[in-house]
Coordinates of C-alpha atoms in Angstrom, one line a residue:
X1 CA -11.9 33.7 -27.2
X2 CA -8.6 33.2 -28.9
X3 CA -8.5 30.2 -31.1
X4 CA -5.4 28.4 -32.1
X5 CA -4.1 28.2 -35.7
X6 CA -4.3 32.0 -36.3
X7 CA -1.2 34.2 -36.8
X8 CA -0.5 37.0 -34.4
X9 CA -0.3 39.5 -37.1
X10 CA -3.7 38.6 -38.4
X11 CA -5.2 38.9 -35.0
X12 CA -3.5 42.2 -34.3
X13 CA -4.7 43.6 -37.7
X14 CA -8.3 42.7 -37.3
X15 CA -8.4 44.0 -33.7
X16 CA -6.6 47.2 -34.6
X17 CA -3.7 46.6 -32.2
X18 CA 0.0 46.0 -32.5
X19 CA 1.4 42.4 -32.7
X20 CA 3.0 42.7 -29.3
X21 CA -0.2 44.0 -27.6
X22 CA -1.3 42.1 -24.4
X23 CA -5.1 41.7 -24.2
X24 CA -6.6 42.2 -20.7
X25 CA -8.6 39.4 -19.2
X26 CA -12.3 39.1 -20.1
X27 CA -11.6 41.2 -23.2
X28 CA -13.6 40.3 -26.3
X29 CA -11.4 39.9 -29.4
X30 CA -11.8 38.7 -32.9
X31 CA -9.7 35.9 -34.4
X32 CA -9.7 35.3 -38.1
X33 CA -9.7 31.7 -39.3
X34 CA -10.1 29.9 -42.6
X35 CA -13.5 28.2 -43.0
X36 CA -13.9 25.1 -45.1
X37 CA -16.7 22.7 -46.0
X38 CA -16.3 19.1 -44.7
X39 CA -19.0 16.5 -45.2
X40 CA -21.5 19.2 -46.0
X41 CA -20.7 21.2 -42.8
X42 CA -18.7 24.4 -42.5
X43 CA -16.0 24.2 -39.9
X44 CA -12.5 25.2 -39.0
X45 CA -10.2 22.5 -37.6
X46 CA -8.1 23.8 -34.8
X47 CA -5.2 21.8 -33.3
X48 CA -5.3 21.6 -29.5
X49 CA -2.3 20.6 -27.2
X50 CA -3.2 19.1 -23.8
X51 CA -1.1 20.7 -21.1
X52 CA -2.8 19.4 -17.9
X53 CA -5.7 17.2 -16.7
X54 CA -8.7 17.9 -18.9
X55 CA -11.8 16.2 -20.3
X56 CA -13.5 16.6 -23.6
X57 CA -16.3 18.5 -21.8
X58 CA -13.9 21.1 -20.3
X59 CA -12.2 21.7 -23.7
X60 CA -15.5 22.2 -25.5
X61 CA -17.2 24.4 -22.9
X62 CA -14.4 26.1 -21.0
X63 CA -11.5 26.4 -23.3
X64 CA -13.5 27.0 -26.5
X65 CA -16.5 28.5 -24.7
X66 CA -19.2 26.6 -26.7
X67 CA -17.7 27.2 -30.2
X68 CA -17.7 23.4 -30.5
X69 CA -19.4 20.4 -28.9
X70 CA -18.2 17.3 -27.1
X71 CA -19.9 15.1 -29.8
X72 CA -18.2 17.1 -32.6
X73 CA -14.7 16.6 -31.0
X74 CA -15.4 12.8 -30.4
X75 CA -16.6 12.4 -34.0
X76 CA -13.4 14.1 -35.3
X77 CA -11.2 12.1 -32.9
X78 CA -12.6 8.6 -32.5
X79 CA -9.5 7.5 -30.5
X80 CA -10.2 10.0 -27.6
X81 CA -11.6 9.0 -24.3
X82 CA -14.3 11.4 -23.1
X83 CA -13.0 11.3 -19.5
X84 CA -9.3 11.1 -19.7
X85 CA -7.0 13.0 -22.2
X86 CA -3.4 12.1 -22.5
X87 CA -1.2 15.0 -21.3
X88 CA 1.3 16.1 -24.0
X89 CA -0.8 14.9 -27.0
X90 CA -2.6 16.8 -29.8
X91 CA -6.1 16.4 -31.2
X92 CA -8.4 18.3 -33.6
X93 CA -11.1 20.6 -32.4
X94 CA -13.8 21.4 -35.1
X95 CA -15.1 25.0 -34.6
X96 CA -18.3 26.3 -36.1
X97 CA -17.8 28.9 -38.8
X98 CA -19.5 30.0 -42.0
X99 CA -18.9 31.8 -45.3
X100 CA -21.3 34.5 -46.6
X101 CA -23.9 33.3 -49.0
X102 CA -24.3 35.0 -52.4
X103 CA -27.4 36.8 -51.1
X104 CA -25.5 38.1 -48.1
X105 CA -22.5 39.2 -50.3
X106 CA -24.9 41.1 -52.5
X107 CA -26.0 43.0 -49.4
X108 CA -22.4 44.0 -48.6
X109 CA -21.6 41.2 -46.1
X110 CA -17.8 40.5 -46.3
X111 CA -17.5 38.0 -43.4
X112 CA -19.5 36.1 -40.8
X113 CA -18.3 36.3 -37.2
X114 CA -19.1 33.5 -34.8
X115 CA -20.1 34.9 -31.4
X116 CA -20.8 32.8 -28.3
X117 CA -24.0 33.9 -26.5
X118 CA -23.6 34.6 -22.8
X119 CA -26.0 35.3 -20.0
X120 CA -28.1 38.5 -20.5
X121 CA -27.6 38.6 -24.3
X122 CA -30.4 39.5 -26.6
X123 CA -30.6 39.8 -30.4
X124 CA -30.8 43.6 -30.0
X125 CA -27.8 43.8 -27.6
X126 CA -25.7 41.6 -29.9
X127 CA -26.7 43.6 -33.0
X128 CA -25.9 46.9 -31.2
X129 CA -22.6 45.6 -29.9
X130 CA -21.4 44.8 -33.5
X131 CA -23.3 47.6 -35.2
X132 CA -25.3 45.3 -37.4
X133 CA -28.9 45.2 -38.4
X134 CA -31.2 43.0 -36.2
X135 CA -32.9 41.7 -39.3
X136 CA -29.7 40.6 -40.9
X137 CA -28.6 38.9 -37.6
X138 CA -31.9 37.0 -37.4
X139 CA -31.8 36.1 -41.1
X140 CA -28.2 34.8 -40.8
X141 CA -29.1 32.4 -37.9
X142 CA -32.7 31.6 -39.1
X143 CA -34.2 33.1 -35.9
X144 CA -37.3 35.1 -35.2
X145 CA -38.0 38.0 -32.7
X146 CA -39.6 35.4 -30.4
X147 CA -36.6 33.0 -30.4
X148 CA -34.9 32.4 -27.1
X149 CA -31.1 32.7 -26.9
X150 CA -29.3 30.2 -24.7
X151 CA -25.8 30.7 -23.2
X152 CA -22.9 29.0 -25.0
X153 CA -24.9 29.0 -28.3
X154 CA -22.7 30.2 -31.2
X155 CA -24.4 32.9 -33.4
X156 CA -23.3 34.1 -36.8
X157 CA -22.9 38.0 -37.0
X158 CA -22.8 39.3 -40.6
X159 CA -20.2 42.0 -40.9
X160 CA -19.9 44.7 -43.6
X161 CA -17.2 47.3 -44.3
X162 CA -19.1 49.8 -42.1
X163 CA -19.1 47.6 -39.0
X164 CA -15.9 45.5 -39.1
X165 CA -14.2 47.3 -36.1
X166 CA -14.2 45.6 -32.7
X167 CA -14.0 46.6 -29.1
X168 CA -10.8 47.4 -27.4
X169 CA -8.0 50.0 -27.2
X170 CA -5.1 50.2 -29.6
X171 CA -1.5 49.7 -28.5
X172 CA -0.2 51.7 -31.5
X173 CA 1.1 55.1 -31.0
X174 CA -1.2 58.0 -31.8
X175 CA -4.5 59.3 -30.4
X176 CA -7.7 57.3 -29.9
X177 CA -11.3 57.8 -28.9
X178 CA -14.4 55.7 -28.4
X179 CA -17.4 56.2 -30.7
X180 CA -20.2 54.1 -29.3
X181 CA -18.6 50.7 -28.6
X182 CA -15.8 51.0 -31.1
X183 CA -12.2 52.4 -31.0
X184 CA -11.0 54.7 -33.8
X185 CA -7.3 55.6 -34.4
X186 CA -6.4 59.1 -35.7
X187 CA -2.6 59.6 -35.7
X188 CA -2.9 62.7 -37.8
X189 CA -5.1 64.6 -35.3
X190 CA -8.6 63.8 -36.6
X191 CA -10.6 61.1 -38.2
X192 CA -13.9 61.1 -40.1
X193 CA -16.5 59.1 -38.2
X194 CA -20.0 59.2 -39.6
X195 CA -20.9 62.8 -40.7
X196 CA -18.7 64.8 -38.2
X197 CA -15.0 65.1 -37.4
X198 CA -13.6 64.4 -34.0
X199 CA -10.6 66.5 -33.1
X200 CA -7.9 65.9 -30.5
X201 CA -6.1 68.9 -29.0
X202 CA -3.1 68.8 -26.7
X203 CA -3.5 70.4 -23.2
X204 CA -0.6 72.4 -22.0
X205 CA -1.1 72.3 -18.2
X206 CA 1.6 72.1 -15.6
X207 CA 1.4 69.8 -12.6
X208 CA 1.8 71.5 -9.2
X209 CA 5.0 70.4 -7.3
X210 CA 3.0 68.9 -4.4
X211 CA 1.0 66.8 -6.8
X212 CA 4.3 65.6 -8.4
X213 CA 5.6 64.7 -4.9
X214 CA 2.4 62.9 -4.0
X215 CA 2.5 61.1 -7.3
X216 CA 6.1 60.0 -6.7
X217 CA 5.3 58.6 -3.3
X218 CA 2.2 57.0 -4.6
X219 CA 4.0 55.4 -7.5
X220 CA 6.8 54.2 -5.1
X221 CA 4.3 52.6 -2.7
X222 CA 2.4 51.2 -5.7
X223 CA 5.6 49.7 -7.0
X224 CA 6.5 48.2 -3.6
X225 CA 3.0 46.7 -3.3
X226 CA 3.3 45.5 -6.8
X227 CA 6.6 43.7 -6.2
X228 CA 5.3 42.2 -2.9
X229 CA 2.1 41.0 -4.7
X230 CA 4.2 39.7 -7.6
X231 CA 6.4 37.7 -5.3
X232 CA 3.5 36.2 -3.4
X233 CA 1.8 35.5 -6.8
X234 CA 5.0 33.8 -8.0
X235 CA 5.1 31.6 -4.9
X236 CA 1.4 30.7 -5.3
X237 CA 1.9 29.9 -9.0
X238 CA 5.0 27.9 -8.3
X239 CA 3.2 25.7 -5.7
X240 CA 0.2 25.4 -8.0
X241 CA 2.4 24.3 -10.9
X242 CA 4.1 21.8 -8.6
X243 CA 0.7 20.4 -7.6
X244 CA -0.4 20.2 -11.2
X245 CA 2.8 18.5 -12.2
X246 CA 2.6 16.0 -9.4
X247 CA -1.0 15.3 -10.4
X248 CA 0.0 14.8 -14.0
X249 CA 2.9 12.5 -13.0
X250 CA 0.6 10.5 -10.7
X251 CA -1.7 9.8 -13.6
X252 CA 1.2 9.3 -16.0
X253 CA 2.8 6.7 -13.7
X254 CA -0.4 4.7 -13.4
X255 CA -1.7 6.1 -10.1
X256 CA -5.3 5.8 -11.1
X257 CA -4.8 2.2 -12.3
X258 CA -3.0 1.4 -9.0
X259 CA -5.8 2.8 -6.9
X260 CA -8.4 0.9 -8.8
X261 CA -6.5 -2.4 -8.6
X262 CA -5.6 -2.0 -5.0
X263 CA -9.2 -1.2 -4.0
X264 CA -10.5 -4.2 -5.9
X265 CA -8.3 -6.4 -3.7
X266 CA -9.0 -4.3 -0.5
X267 CA -5.4 -3.4 0.1
X268 CA -5.2 0.3 -0.7
X269 CA -4.4 1.2 3.0
X270 CA -1.4 -1.1 3.1
X271 CA 0.6 0.7 0.5
X272 CA 2.5 3.8 1.6
X273 CA 3.0 6.6 -0.9
X274 CA 6.4 8.3 -0.5
X275 CA 7.0 11.9 -1.8
X276 CA 9.7 12.5 -4.4
X277 CA 11.5 14.8 -1.9
X278 CA 11.6 12.1 0.8
X279 CA 13.3 9.6 -1.5
X280 CA 15.7 12.2 -2.9
X281 CA 16.9 13.0 0.6
X282 CA 17.0 9.2 1.5
X283 CA 19.3 8.5 -1.5
X284 CA 21.3 11.7 -1.4
X285 CA 19.7 12.7 -4.7
X286 CA 20.5 9.3 -6.1
X287 CA 24.2 9.7 -5.6
X288 CA 26.5 7.2 -7.4
X289 CA 27.9 6.1 -4.1
X290 CA 24.4 4.8 -3.2
X291 CA 24.2 2.6 -6.3
X292 CA 23.4 -1.1 -5.6
X293 CA 22.8 -2.6 -9.0
X294 CA 20.9 -2.7 -12.2
X295 CA 17.7 -4.7 -12.8
X296 CA 15.3 -5.3 -15.7
X297 CA 13.0 -2.6 -14.4
X298 CA 15.7 0.0 -13.5
X299 CA 18.4 1.1 -11.1
X300 CA 18.5 0.2 -7.4
X301 CA 19.9 2.6 -4.8
X302 CA 20.5 2.3 -1.1
X303 CA 18.8 4.9 1.1
X304 CA 18.0 5.8 4.7
X305 CA 14.6 7.0 5.8
X306 CA 14.2 9.7 8.5
X307 CA 13.5 7.0 11.1
X308 CA 16.9 5.4 10.3
X309 CA 15.4 2.5 8.3
X310 CA 17.8 1.3 5.6
X311 CA 15.9 0.7 2.3
X312 CA 16.5 -0.2 -1.3
X313 CA 14.9 2.2 -3.8
X314 CA 14.2 0.9 -7.3
X315 CA 14.1 3.6 -9.9
X316 CA 12.8 3.1 -13.5
X317 CA 15.1 4.1 -16.3
X318 CA 12.5 4.8 -19.0
X319 CA 8.7 5.1 -19.2
X320 CA 6.6 3.1 -21.6
X321 CA 3.2 1.4 -21.2
X322 CA 4.5 -2.1 -20.6
X323 CA 7.0 -1.0 -17.8
X324 CA 4.3 1.0 -16.1
X325 CA 2.0 -2.0 -16.1
X326 CA 4.8 -4.1 -14.7
X327 CA 5.5 -1.5 -12.0
X328 CA 1.8 -1.4 -11.0
X329 CA 1.6 -5.2 -11.1
X330 CA 4.5 -5.5 -8.7
X331 CA 3.0 -3.0 -6.3
X332 CA -0.3 -4.9 -6.3
X333 CA 1.4 -8.3 -5.9
X334 CA 3.6 -7.2 -3.0
X335 CA 0.7 -5.6 -1.2
X336 CA -0.9 -9.0 -0.9
X337 CA 2.2 -10.7 0.6
X338 CA 3.4 -11.1 4.1
X339 CA 6.0 -13.8 4.5
X340 CA 9.4 -13.8 6.2
X341 CA 11.1 -15.2 3.1
X342 CA 9.7 -12.7 0.6
X343 CA 11.3 -9.3 0.3
X344 CA 9.2 -6.8 2.3
X345 CA 7.6 -4.0 0.3
X346 CA 7.5 -0.6 2.1
X347 CA 5.8 1.7 -0.5
X348 CA 6.2 3.5 -3.7
X349 CA 6.3 7.0 -5.2
X350 CA 4.2 8.1 -8.2
X351 CA 4.8 11.9 -8.3
X352 CA 8.4 11.7 -9.6
X353 CA 9.4 11.7 -13.3
X354 CA 10.0 8.0 -13.1
X355 CA 8.0 5.6 -10.7
X356 CA 9.9 4.4 -7.6
X357 CA 9.6 1.3 -5.5
X358 CA 10.8 1.1 -1.9
X359 CA 11.9 -2.3 -0.3
X360 CA 13.6 -3.4 2.8
X361 CA 17.4 -3.4 2.3
X362 CA 18.9 -6.9 1.8
X363 CA 22.6 -6.8 2.5
X364 CA 24.2 -10.0 1.2
X365 CA 23.4 -9.9 -2.5
X366 CA 21.8 -12.7 -4.5
X367 CA 22.0 -16.5 -4.3
X368 CA 23.5 -16.6 -7.8
X369 CA 26.5 -14.5 -6.6
X370 CA 27.2 -16.9 -3.8
X371 CA 27.0 -20.2 -5.7
X372 CA 28.6 -19.2 -9.0
X373 CA 32.0 -18.3 -7.7
X374 CA 35.5 -19.2 -8.9
X375 CA 36.8 -19.9 -5.5
X376 CA 35.0 -22.9 -4.3
X377 CA 36.0 -22.4 -0.7
X378 CA 34.2 -19.0 -0.5
X379 CA 31.0 -20.5 -1.9
X380 CA 28.0 -21.3 0.4
X381 CA 28.3 -24.4 2.6
X382 CA 25.9 -27.2 2.0
X383 CA 24.0 -26.5 5.3
X384 CA 23.1 -23.0 4.1
X385 CA 22.2 -24.2 0.6
X386 CA 19.9 -26.9 2.0
X387 CA 18.2 -24.4 4.3
X388 CA 17.8 -21.8 1.6
X389 CA 16.2 -24.4 -0.7
X390 CA 13.6 -25.1 2.0
X391 CA 13.0 -21.3 2.7
X392 CA 12.4 -20.6 -1.0
X393 CA 10.1 -23.6 -1.4
X394 CA 8.1 -22.4 1.6
X395 CA 7.8 -18.9 0.2
X396 CA 6.6 -20.0 -3.3
X397 CA 4.2 -22.5 -1.7
X398 CA 2.8 -19.7 0.4
X399 CA 2.2 -17.6 -2.8
X400 CA 0.5 -20.5 -4.5
X401 CA -1.8 -21.7 -1.8
X402 CA -1.7 -19.5 1.4
X403 CA -1.7 -15.9 0.2
X404 CA -5.0 -13.9 0.2
X405 CA -5.0 -14.3 -3.6
X406 CA -3.0 -17.0 -5.3
X407 CA 0.1 -15.7 -7.0
X408 CA 2.3 -17.1 -9.9
X409 CA 5.8 -15.7 -9.6
X410 CA 6.8 -16.4 -13.2
X411 CA 10.5 -15.6 -12.8
X412 CA 12.0 -17.8 -10.1
X413 CA 15.8 -17.9 -10.5
X414 CA 18.8 -17.7 -8.3
X415 CA 19.4 -14.0 -9.1
X416 CA 15.9 -13.2 -7.9
X417 CA 16.6 -14.8 -4.5
X418 CA 18.3 -12.3 -2.1
X419 CA 20.2 -13.2 1.1
X420 CA 20.1 -11.2 4.3
X421 CA 22.9 -10.8 6.9
X422 CA 22.0 -14.3 8.3
X423 CA 21.9 -15.8 4.8
X424 CA 18.2 -16.3 5.0
X425 CA 16.4 -16.3 1.6
X426 CA 14.2 -13.5 0.4
X427 CA 12.3 -14.0 -2.9
X428 CA 12.2 -10.8 -5.0
X429 CA 11.2 -9.2 -8.3
X430 CA 7.5 -9.6 -8.9
X431 CA 7.3 -7.4 -12.1
X432 CA 6.0 -10.3 -14.2
X433 CA 4.0 -12.1 -11.5
X434 CA 0.2 -12.5 -11.7
X435 CA -2.7 -12.7 -9.3
X436 CA -4.8 -15.7 -10.1
X437 CA -8.5 -16.3 -9.1
X438 CA -9.2 -19.5 -7.3
X439 CA -11.3 -20.9 -10.1
X440 CA -8.4 -20.7 -12.7
X441 CA -5.6 -23.2 -13.1
X442 CA -3.5 -21.3 -15.7
X443 CA -3.0 -18.0 -17.5
X444 CA -2.3 -17.5 -21.2
X445 CA 0.2 -14.8 -21.9
X446 CA 3.1 -13.9 -24.2
X447 CA 6.1 -16.1 -23.1
X448 CA 8.2 -14.2 -20.5
X449 CA 10.9 -15.3 -18.2
X450 CA 14.6 -16.3 -18.2
X451 CA 16.0 -18.8 -20.6
X452 CA 17.2 -21.9 -18.8
X453 CA 14.5 -21.5 -16.1
X454 CA 11.5 -21.5 -18.5
X455 CA 9.0 -24.4 -18.3
X456 CA 9.2 -26.1 -21.7
X457 CA 5.4 -26.8 -21.6
X458 CA 4.8 -23.1 -21.0
X459 CA 7.2 -22.2 -23.8
X460 CA 5.3 -24.2 -26.4
X461 CA 1.7 -23.6 -25.2
X462 CA 1.9 -20.1 -23.6
X463 CA -0.1 -21.4 -20.7
X464 CA 1.5 -20.7 -17.4
X465 CA 0.5 -22.9 -14.4
X466 CA 1.7 -23.3 -10.8
X467 CA 3.7 -26.3 -12.1
X468 CA 5.7 -23.8 -14.3
X469 CA 7.0 -22.2 -11.0
X470 CA 7.8 -25.7 -9.8
X471 CA 10.0 -26.3 -12.9
X472 CA 11.9 -23.1 -12.3
X473 CA 12.4 -24.0 -8.7
X474 CA 13.7 -27.4 -9.8
X475 CA 16.4 -25.7 -11.9
X476 CA 17.4 -23.7 -8.8
X477 CA 17.8 -26.9 -6.8
X478 CA 20.1 -28.3 -9.5
X479 CA 22.1 -25.1 -9.3
X480 CA 22.5 -25.5 -5.6
X481 CA 23.7 -29.1 -6.0
X482 CA 26.1 -28.4 -9.0
X483 CA 27.1 -24.8 -8.6
X484 CA 26.7 -24.5 -12.4
X485 CA 24.6 -22.0 -14.4
X486 CA 21.4 -23.2 -16.2
X487 CA 22.8 -22.3 -19.6
X488 CA 26.6 -21.9 -20.3
X489 CA 28.4 -21.5 -23.6
X490 CA 31.7 -22.6 -22.0
X491 CA 30.5 -26.1 -21.4
X492 CA 30.6 -28.9 -24.1
X493 CA 27.8 -29.0 -26.6
X494 CA 25.9 -31.8 -24.8
X495 CA 26.4 -30.1 -21.5
X496 CA 25.2 -26.6 -22.3
X497 CA 21.7 -27.2 -20.9
X498 CA 22.2 -27.9 -17.2
X499 CA 18.9 -29.7 -16.6
X500 CA 19.4 -32.2 -19.5
X501 CA 23.1 -32.8 -18.4
X502 CA 22.1 -33.3 -14.8
X503 CA 19.3 -35.8 -15.6
X504 CA 21.7 -37.7 -17.9
X505 CA 24.3 -38.1 -15.2
X506 CA 21.7 -39.0 -12.6
X507 CA 20.4 -41.9 -14.8
X508 CA 23.9 -43.1 -15.1
X509 CA 24.5 -43.0 -11.3
X510 CA 27.3 -40.5 -12.0
X511 CA 26.0 -37.5 -10.0
X512 CA 29.5 -37.1 -8.4
X513 CA 30.7 -35.8 -11.8
X514 CA 28.5 -32.7 -11.6
X515 CA 28.3 -32.0 -7.8
X516 CA 29.8 -28.8 -6.5
X517 CA 33.0 -29.8 -4.7
X518 CA 31.8 -28.3 -1.4
X519 CA 28.5 -30.1 -1.6
X520 CA 30.3 -33.4 -2.4
X521 CA 32.5 -32.9 0.6
X522 CA 29.9 -31.7 3.2
X523 CA 26.6 -33.4 2.2
X524 CA 25.8 -37.1 2.9
X525 CA 25.2 -39.3 -0.1
X526 CA 21.6 -40.1 1.0
X527 CA 20.6 -36.4 1.3
X528 CA 22.2 -35.5 -2.1
X529 CA 20.4 -38.4 -3.8
X530 CA 17.1 -37.4 -2.1
X531 CA 17.4 -33.7 -3.2
X532 CA 18.5 -34.7 -6.7
X533 CA 15.5 -37.0 -7.0
X534 CA 13.2 -34.2 -5.9
X535 CA 14.8 -31.8 -8.4
X536 CA 14.3 -34.2 -11.3
X537 CA 10.6 -34.6 -10.3
X538 CA 10.3 -30.8 -10.4
X539 CA 11.7 -30.6 -13.9
X540 CA 9.7 -33.4 -15.5
X541 CA 8.7 -32.5 -19.1
X542 CA 5.0 -33.3 -18.4
X543 CA 3.7 -30.7 -15.9
X544 CA 1.1 -33.1 -14.5
X545 CA 3.8 -35.4 -13.2
X546 CA 5.5 -32.7 -11.2
X547 CA 4.7 -32.2 -7.5
X548 CA 3.0 -29.1 -6.3
X549 CA 5.1 -26.4 -4.5
X550 CA 3.4 -27.4 -1.2
X551 CA 4.5 -31.0 -1.6
X552 CA 8.0 -29.8 -2.5
X553 CA 8.2 -27.6 0.5
X554 CA 6.9 -30.4 2.8
X555 CA 9.4 -32.9 1.4
X556 CA 12.3 -30.5 1.8
X557 CA 11.2 -29.6 5.3
X558 CA 11.1 -33.3 6.2
X559 CA 14.6 -33.9 4.8
X560 CA 16.0 -30.9 6.8
X561 CA 14.4 -32.1 10.0
X562 CA 15.6 -35.7 9.5
X563 CA 19.1 -34.5 8.9
X564 CA 18.9 -32.3 12.0
X565 CA 17.8 -35.3 14.0
X566 CA 20.6 -37.4 12.7
X567 CA 23.1 -34.7 13.6
X568 CA 21.7 -34.6 17.1
X569 CA 22.0 -38.4 17.4
X570 CA 25.5 -38.3 16.1
X571 CA 26.5 -35.6 18.6
X572 CA 24.9 -37.6 21.5
X573 CA 26.7 -40.8 20.4
X574 CA 30.0 -38.8 20.2
X575 CA 29.4 -37.4 23.7
X576 CA 28.4 -40.9 25.0
X577 CA 31.7 -42.4 23.6
X578 CA 33.7 -39.7 25.3
X579 CA 31.9 -40.2 28.6
X580 CA 32.5 -44.0 28.4
X581 CA 36.2 -43.4 27.8
X582 CA 36.3 -40.9 30.7
X583 CA 34.5 -43.4 33.0
X584 CA 36.9 -46.2 32.2
X585 CA 39.9 -44.0 33.0
X586 CA 38.3 -43.0 36.3
X587 CA 37.5 -46.6 37.3
X588 CA 41.1 -47.6 36.5
X589 CA 42.5 -44.9 38.8
X590 CA 40.1 -45.8 41.6
X591 CA 41.1 -49.4 41.4
X592 CA 44.7 -48.6 41.8
X593 CA 44.0 -46.4 44.8
X594 CA 42.0 -49.2 46.4
X595 CA 44.7 -51.7 45.9
X596 CA 47.3 -49.4 47.4
X597 CA 45.1 -48.7 50.4
X598 CA 44.5 -52.4 51.1
X599 CA 48.2 -53.1 51.0
X600 CA 48.8 -50.6 53.7
X601 CA 46.1 -52.2 56.0
X602 CA 47.5 -55.6 55.4
X603 CA 44.8 -56.9 53.1
X604 CA 44.3 -56.9 49.4
X605 CA 40.9 -56.4 47.9
X606 CA 40.0 -55.5 44.3

């Protein structure tokens, strides 16, 4: 067992090999280490690097073959988890060792070798293997002849000058022979071993030609088989490395956490896991031409799946614990949602270097892009704005009271509302959203969100409620009416905060000063005042006085239906007026014809 923290030259010297020698598998070797006393216990602290999925148990019993214990590792590294070790990190492994006592040194013992007992070992076999006396072996380990040896038990083997050689063959040039279980090197032709000399003589024999030919063919076939075997082994190891890497990335990207959270909500079957290769092909290896935009979580690319579905692939820029938790949170949230006005989640990928989310592709950008434009004529018409407000309210109301588990969005804003080809709203970005149990009314968290949309009460108390989402939606309503951004440094000092400025003008009955020109031109005064009143109710400073999202959605729905009915009545009245005009003209023509006919017959009748 080769332990870390030993130099190659030291290992080569004590094993009587060169520093470039490759040890065969299952070969017993000796590794010299420094032994020190810590807290009354002799031990050597080795540093271990975690390369793949392991546990403390496998490190202690497989990697170090019983030279340490799980408890010793955990005592030395209190921060470690017994079940999951972070790939790419280091930790200390305390290995059993000992230094010769004064009594042992008086008997010629120069070092104590730690040997791990394996199946079939006895005191006699171990003593014979290392050429030591049974009595000294028993004394060093405080054992008796009747003691039972258990596998994976480390024993101390006292070594003297006479028995410090070890098993193996030397890689140095020269002659070698085996004496018992030990290798001896004699580059000068002979070496003194015990009481007799062993000599090595060269044999001058010539190989027959046929034998040389057979050897050549055999070597050729052997090399061919070797290369075929090596190629197959390379392919096998490559696939194995790929599987190990994917497993490591799956854990690194929060796969275990995702499975646990999805199973707790009973939605693990709803989430599709894409492979990294699938999404690379879909986005043309994340080509710049497929770039759609940049978000807080990462970069978004346009892609096409094998079945022709156009998708948006969100790819993280960096990896840290907080972003992984946001990623997992967004997957869990979206797996609970099924609503026509919420962006559809198609799946994710956890086996790539950075985690990936896959959504339906929304073609018309964000609501913010369509209402904050320089050219007022190209901005959204009032009819679309009114309808989008109702759709967003319905989607948020669904999350609060109709989803399988209530959801607080926590970042409602115009840039998180996407518009499809028909300008229908799609609420997106659930990275900071939270699932809420039915018995809770709020969550206490570090304040997160976008300045200008943040509920002041949440900002001061750190308690987020469903009314905090209502406040953010109220700001979006004011944006739709005014076409202005929530916070702007280009406006006057008392107008920088859109909500405060809007409320001030509304109280002065001067809303026309802040209305978007297109809204002022297309919307009726009654509807504008009704929506403005609803928006101000949503942004009340006291959350208890705000309506719920369900009430907001119902009120907007009622307004939209009322306006639709008025439009139908106006159209019917217009058609009726046109029909009356047409009937009058027809009657007039008929009257003239009747008069003319009566004159011809000699009578006049009207």
